Amino acid sequence: MDNLYVRSILAGIFFGMWPLLMSRSGLSGTMSGVWMNTVAVVVLMLIMFTQDNSVDATPTGLMIGALSGISAAVGLYLLNGILAVVPKETAVTYVLITTIIQVVVYALYQAWLLGSLSLAKLLGFLLAGVSMFLLT
C-alpha cells in the first residue's frame, strides 16, 4: 500500500468509523478511551514487530510524541465522554463538529507554517463554519 492518497482515504474511513462504533459500545467515556487505546497498542505492537523499525528515537522526538499522546488523550476523553451520553442517532453531530474543527486546525497550522494566509483561505475557514452549522 504505497500510494499515499489511498492510505489517506483508508485512514479517513477508519477514523470516521471508530466514533460511530464507539457510540454504540455502551462504555463510559473514560473506559471507551482506555479500551480503544489498549486494543490499538496491541495491534500496533503486532504491526511494529513485523516491520523494520530501525529508525532511532531521539529524546526530542519522544518528547514531541509524548505531547502528541497527551493531546490525543484529552481529545479522546472529551469526544468519548460525549459519545457515551448522547443518543447514537445524534452522535454524528458531535463527530462532525469535532472533525471540521480538526480540519480547520490543520489548515490554520499549514497557513501559519507557510505564511500563506490569504483571503481565499479565510473564506475557506468561514465556509467550514457554515458547513458545520448546515451539517449539524
PDB file of C-alpha atoms in Angstrom:
ATOM      1  CA  MET A   1       0.000   0.000   0.000  1.00  0.00           C
ATOM      2  CA  ASP A   2       2.488   2.594  -1.226  1.00  0.00           C
ATOM      3  CA  ASN A   3       0.000   5.090  -2.628  1.00  0.00           C
ATOM      4  CA  LEU A   4      -0.261   7.858  -0.035  1.00  0.00           C
ATOM      5  CA  TYR A   5      -3.629   9.006  -1.358  1.00  0.00           C
ATOM      6  CA  VAL A   6      -5.103   5.526  -0.922  1.00  0.00           C
ATOM      7  CA  ARG A   7      -3.634   5.337   2.585  1.00  0.00           C
ATOM      8  CA  SER A   8      -5.112   8.772   3.394  1.00  0.00           C
ATOM      9  CA  ILE A   9      -8.539   7.694   2.160  1.00  0.00           C
ATOM     10  CA  LEU A  10      -8.392   4.457   4.154  1.00  0.00           C
ATOM     11  CA  ALA A  11      -7.221   6.325   7.272  1.00  0.00           C
ATOM     12  CA  GLY A  12     -10.162   8.703   6.858  1.00  0.00           C
ATOM     13  CA  ILE A  13     -12.555   5.767   6.593  1.00  0.00           C
ATOM     14  CA  PHE A  14     -11.165   4.118   9.740  1.00  0.00           C
ATOM     15  CA  PHE A  15     -11.008   7.421  11.674  1.00  0.00           C
ATOM     16  CA  GLY A  16     -14.591   8.009  10.587  1.00  0.00           C
ATOM     17  CA  MET A  17     -15.707   4.566  11.720  1.00  0.00           C
ATOM     18  CA  TRP A  18     -14.319   4.431  15.240  1.00  0.00           C
ATOM     19  CA  PRO A  19     -16.538   7.129  16.805  1.00  0.00           C
ATOM     20  CA  LEU A  20     -19.615   5.616  15.165  1.00  0.00           C
ATOM     21  CA  LEU A  21     -18.736   2.192  16.525  1.00  0.00           C
ATOM     22  CA  MET A  22     -17.767   3.545  19.948  1.00  0.00           C
ATOM     23  CA  SER A  23     -21.041   5.456  20.296  1.00  0.00           C
ATOM     24  CA  ARG A  24     -22.802   2.069  20.169  1.00  0.00           C
ATOM     25  CA  SER A  25     -20.493   0.340  22.668  1.00  0.00           C
ATOM     26  CA  GLY A  26     -22.306   1.416  25.826  1.00  0.00           C
ATOM     27  CA  LEU A  27     -18.948   2.046  27.508  1.00  0.00           C
ATOM     28  CA  SER A  28     -18.351   5.152  29.615  1.00  0.00           C
ATOM     29  CA  GLY A  29     -16.230   7.923  28.104  1.00  0.00           C
ATOM     30  CA  THR A  30     -13.089   7.088  30.060  1.00  0.00           C
ATOM     31  CA  MET A  31     -13.471   3.319  29.740  1.00  0.00           C
ATOM     32  CA  SER A  32     -14.053   3.559  25.991  1.00  0.00           C
ATOM     33  CA  GLY A  33     -10.863   5.593  25.578  1.00  0.00           C
ATOM     34  CA  VAL A  34      -8.823   3.194  27.695  1.00  0.00           C
ATOM     35  CA  TRP A  35     -10.224   0.095  25.977  1.00  0.00           C
ATOM     36  CA  MET A  36      -9.837   1.524  22.460  1.00  0.00           C
ATOM     37  CA  ASN A  37      -6.239   2.555  23.113  1.00  0.00           C
ATOM     38  CA  THR A  38      -5.353  -0.762  24.762  1.00  0.00           C
ATOM     39  CA  VAL A  39      -6.553  -2.604  21.674  1.00  0.00           C
ATOM     40  CA  ALA A  40      -4.768  -0.070  19.442  1.00  0.00           C
ATOM     41  CA  VAL A  41      -1.468  -0.577  21.312  1.00  0.00           C
ATOM     42  CA  VAL A  42      -1.708  -4.359  20.933  1.00  0.00           C
ATOM     43  CA  VAL A  43      -2.493  -4.096  17.201  1.00  0.00           C
ATOM     44  CA  LEU A  44       0.262  -1.521  16.615  1.00  0.00           C
ATOM     45  CA  MET A  45       2.797  -3.621  18.525  1.00  0.00           C
ATOM     46  CA  LEU A  46       1.968  -6.635  16.357  1.00  0.00           C
ATOM     47  CA  ILE A  47       2.460  -4.482  13.253  1.00  0.00           C
ATOM     48  CA  MET A  48       5.662  -2.952  14.668  1.00  0.00           C
ATOM     49  CA  PHE A  49       7.236  -6.351  15.278  1.00  0.00           C
ATOM     50  CA  THR A  50       6.595  -7.390  11.682  1.00  0.00           C
ATOM     51  CA  GLN A  51       8.210  -4.298  10.145  1.00  0.00           C
ATOM     52  CA  ASP A  52      11.702  -2.860  10.049  1.00  0.00           C
ATOM     53  CA  ASN A  53      11.790  -0.153  12.699  1.00  0.00           C
ATOM     54  CA  SER A  54      15.452   0.751  12.521  1.00  0.00           C
ATOM     55  CA  VAL A  55      14.893   4.493  12.966  1.00  0.00           C
ATOM     56  CA  ASP A  56      16.334   5.594  16.298  1.00  0.00           C
ATOM     57  CA  ALA A  57      14.038   7.599  18.554  1.00  0.00           C
ATOM     58  CA  THR A  58      15.621  10.829  19.735  1.00  0.00           C
ATOM     59  CA  PRO A  59      14.820  12.406  23.113  1.00  0.00           C
ATOM     60  CA  THR A  60      13.234  15.361  21.291  1.00  0.00           C
ATOM     61  CA  GLY A  61      11.182  13.039  19.119  1.00  0.00           C
ATOM     62  CA  LEU A  62       9.999  11.104  22.166  1.00  0.00           C
ATOM     63  CA  MET A  63       9.051  14.345  23.954  1.00  0.00           C
ATOM     64  CA  ILE A  64       7.059  15.604  20.975  1.00  0.00           C
ATOM     65  CA  GLY A  65       5.476  12.145  20.711  1.00  0.00           C
ATOM     66  CA  ALA A  66       4.505  12.358  24.398  1.00  0.00           C
ATOM     67  CA  LEU A  67       2.917  15.792  23.852  1.00  0.00           C
ATOM     68  CA  SER A  68       1.042  14.330  20.893  1.00  0.00           C
ATOM     69  CA  GLY A  69      -0.166  11.486  23.115  1.00  0.00           C
ATOM     70  CA  ILE A  70      -1.367  13.933  25.771  1.00  0.00           C
ATOM     71  CA  SER A  71      -3.221  15.929  23.128  1.00  0.00           C
ATOM     72  CA  ALA A  72      -4.814  12.764  21.718  1.00  0.00           C
ATOM     73  CA  ALA A  73      -5.760  11.534  25.202  1.00  0.00           C
ATOM     74  CA  VAL A  74      -7.511  14.792  26.088  1.00  0.00           C
ATOM     75  CA  GLY A  75      -9.325  14.828  22.733  1.00  0.00           C
ATOM     76  CA  LEU A  76     -10.401  11.194  23.183  1.00  0.00           C
ATOM     77  CA  TYR A  77     -11.525  11.863  26.738  1.00  0.00           C
ATOM     78  CA  LEU A  78     -13.674  14.776  25.595  1.00  0.00           C
ATOM     79  CA  LEU A  79     -15.138  13.106  22.494  1.00  0.00           C
ATOM     80  CA  ASN A  80     -15.697   9.701  24.111  1.00  0.00           C
ATOM     81  CA  GLY A  81     -17.378  11.456  27.034  1.00  0.00           C
ATOM     82  CA  ILE A  82     -19.816  12.966  24.556  1.00  0.00           C
ATOM     83  CA  LEU A  83     -20.346   9.688  22.691  1.00  0.00           C
ATOM     84  CA  ALA A  84     -21.091   7.911  25.976  1.00  0.00           C
ATOM     85  CA  VAL A  85     -24.012  10.184  26.891  1.00  0.00           C
ATOM     86  CA  VAL A  86     -25.690  11.259  23.646  1.00  0.00           C
ATOM     87  CA  PRO A  87     -28.164   9.049  21.793  1.00  0.00           C
ATOM     88  CA  LYS A  88     -26.459   7.135  18.971  1.00  0.00           C
ATOM     89  CA  GLU A  89     -28.694   8.949  16.475  1.00  0.00           C
ATOM     90  CA  THR A  90     -27.155  12.330  17.404  1.00  0.00           C
ATOM     91  CA  ALA A  91     -23.557  11.195  17.923  1.00  0.00           C
ATOM     92  CA  VAL A  92     -22.733  12.073  14.311  1.00  0.00           C
ATOM     93  CA  THR A  93     -23.455  15.760  15.025  1.00  0.00           C
ATOM     94  CA  TYR A  94     -20.667  15.937  17.576  1.00  0.00           C
ATOM     95  CA  VAL A  95     -18.266  13.891  15.465  1.00  0.00           C
ATOM     96  CA  LEU A  96     -18.897  16.286  12.534  1.00  0.00           C
ATOM     97  CA  ILE A  97     -18.190  19.329  14.706  1.00  0.00           C
ATOM     98  CA  THR A  98     -15.009  17.705  16.013  1.00  0.00           C
ATOM     99  CA  THR A  99     -13.859  16.702  12.528  1.00  0.00           C
ATOM    100  CA  ILE A 100     -14.461  20.127  10.977  1.00  0.00           C
ATOM    101  CA  ILE A 101     -12.632  21.855  13.847  1.00  0.00           C
ATOM    102  CA  GLN A 102      -9.804  19.336  13.417  1.00  0.00           C
ATOM    103  CA  VAL A 103      -9.509  20.173   9.706  1.00  0.00           C
ATOM    104  CA  VAL A 104      -9.527  23.920  10.462  1.00  0.00           C
ATOM    105  CA  VAL A 105      -6.711  23.454  12.996  1.00  0.00           C
ATOM    106  CA  TYR A 106      -4.637  21.647  10.341  1.00  0.00           C
ATOM    107  CA  ALA A 107      -5.355  24.317   7.733  1.00  0.00           C
ATOM    108  CA  LEU A 108      -4.525  27.162  10.135  1.00  0.00           C
ATOM    109  CA  TYR A 109      -1.258  25.469  11.064  1.00  0.00           C
ATOM    110  CA  GLN A 110      -0.321  24.969   7.427  1.00  0.00           C
ATOM    111  CA  ALA A 111      -1.192  28.601   6.568  1.00  0.00           C
ATOM    112  CA  TRP A 112       0.885  29.823   9.524  1.00  0.00           C
ATOM    113  CA  LEU A 113       3.797  27.495   8.693  1.00  0.00           C
ATOM    114  CA  LEU A 114       3.872  28.512   5.035  1.00  0.00           C
ATOM    115  CA  GLY A 115       2.949  32.139   5.689  1.00  0.00           C
ATOM    116  CA  SER A 116       0.129  31.745   3.193  1.00  0.00           C
ATOM    117  CA  LEU A 117      -2.941  33.080   4.960  1.00  0.00           C
ATOM    118  CA  SER A 118      -4.964  34.593   2.136  1.00  0.00           C
ATOM    119  CA  LEU A 119      -8.450  35.900   1.511  1.00  0.00           C
ATOM    120  CA  ALA A 120      -9.318  32.591  -0.156  1.00  0.00           C
ATOM    121  CA  LYS A 121      -8.227  30.643   2.926  1.00  0.00           C
ATOM    122  CA  LEU A 122     -10.099  32.991   5.241  1.00  0.00           C
ATOM    123  CA  LEU A 123     -13.177  32.373   3.090  1.00  0.00           C
ATOM    124  CA  GLY A 124     -12.499  28.629   3.393  1.00  0.00           C
ATOM    125  CA  PHE A 125     -12.449  28.903   7.189  1.00  0.00           C
ATOM    126  CA  LEU A 126     -15.710  30.840   7.107  1.00  0.00           C
ATOM    127  CA  LEU A 127     -17.268  28.223   4.827  1.00  0.00           C
ATOM    128  CA  ALA A 128     -16.065  25.459   7.156  1.00  0.00           C
ATOM    129  CA  GLY A 129     -18.036  27.175   9.921  1.00  0.00           C
ATOM    130  CA  VAL A 130     -21.075  27.455   7.665  1.00  0.00           C
ATOM    131  CA  SER A 131     -20.788  23.783   6.663  1.00  0.00           C
ATOM    132  CA  MET A 132     -20.558  22.801  10.338  1.00  0.00           C
ATOM    133  CA  PHE A 133     -23.754  24.733  11.007  1.00  0.00           C
ATOM    134  CA  LEU A 134     -25.574  23.275   7.990  1.00  0.00           C
ATOM    135  CA  LEU A 135     -24.433  19.684   8.582  1.00  0.00           C
ATOM    136  CA  THR A 136     -25.463  19.691  12.231  1.00  0.00           C
TER     137      THR A 136
END
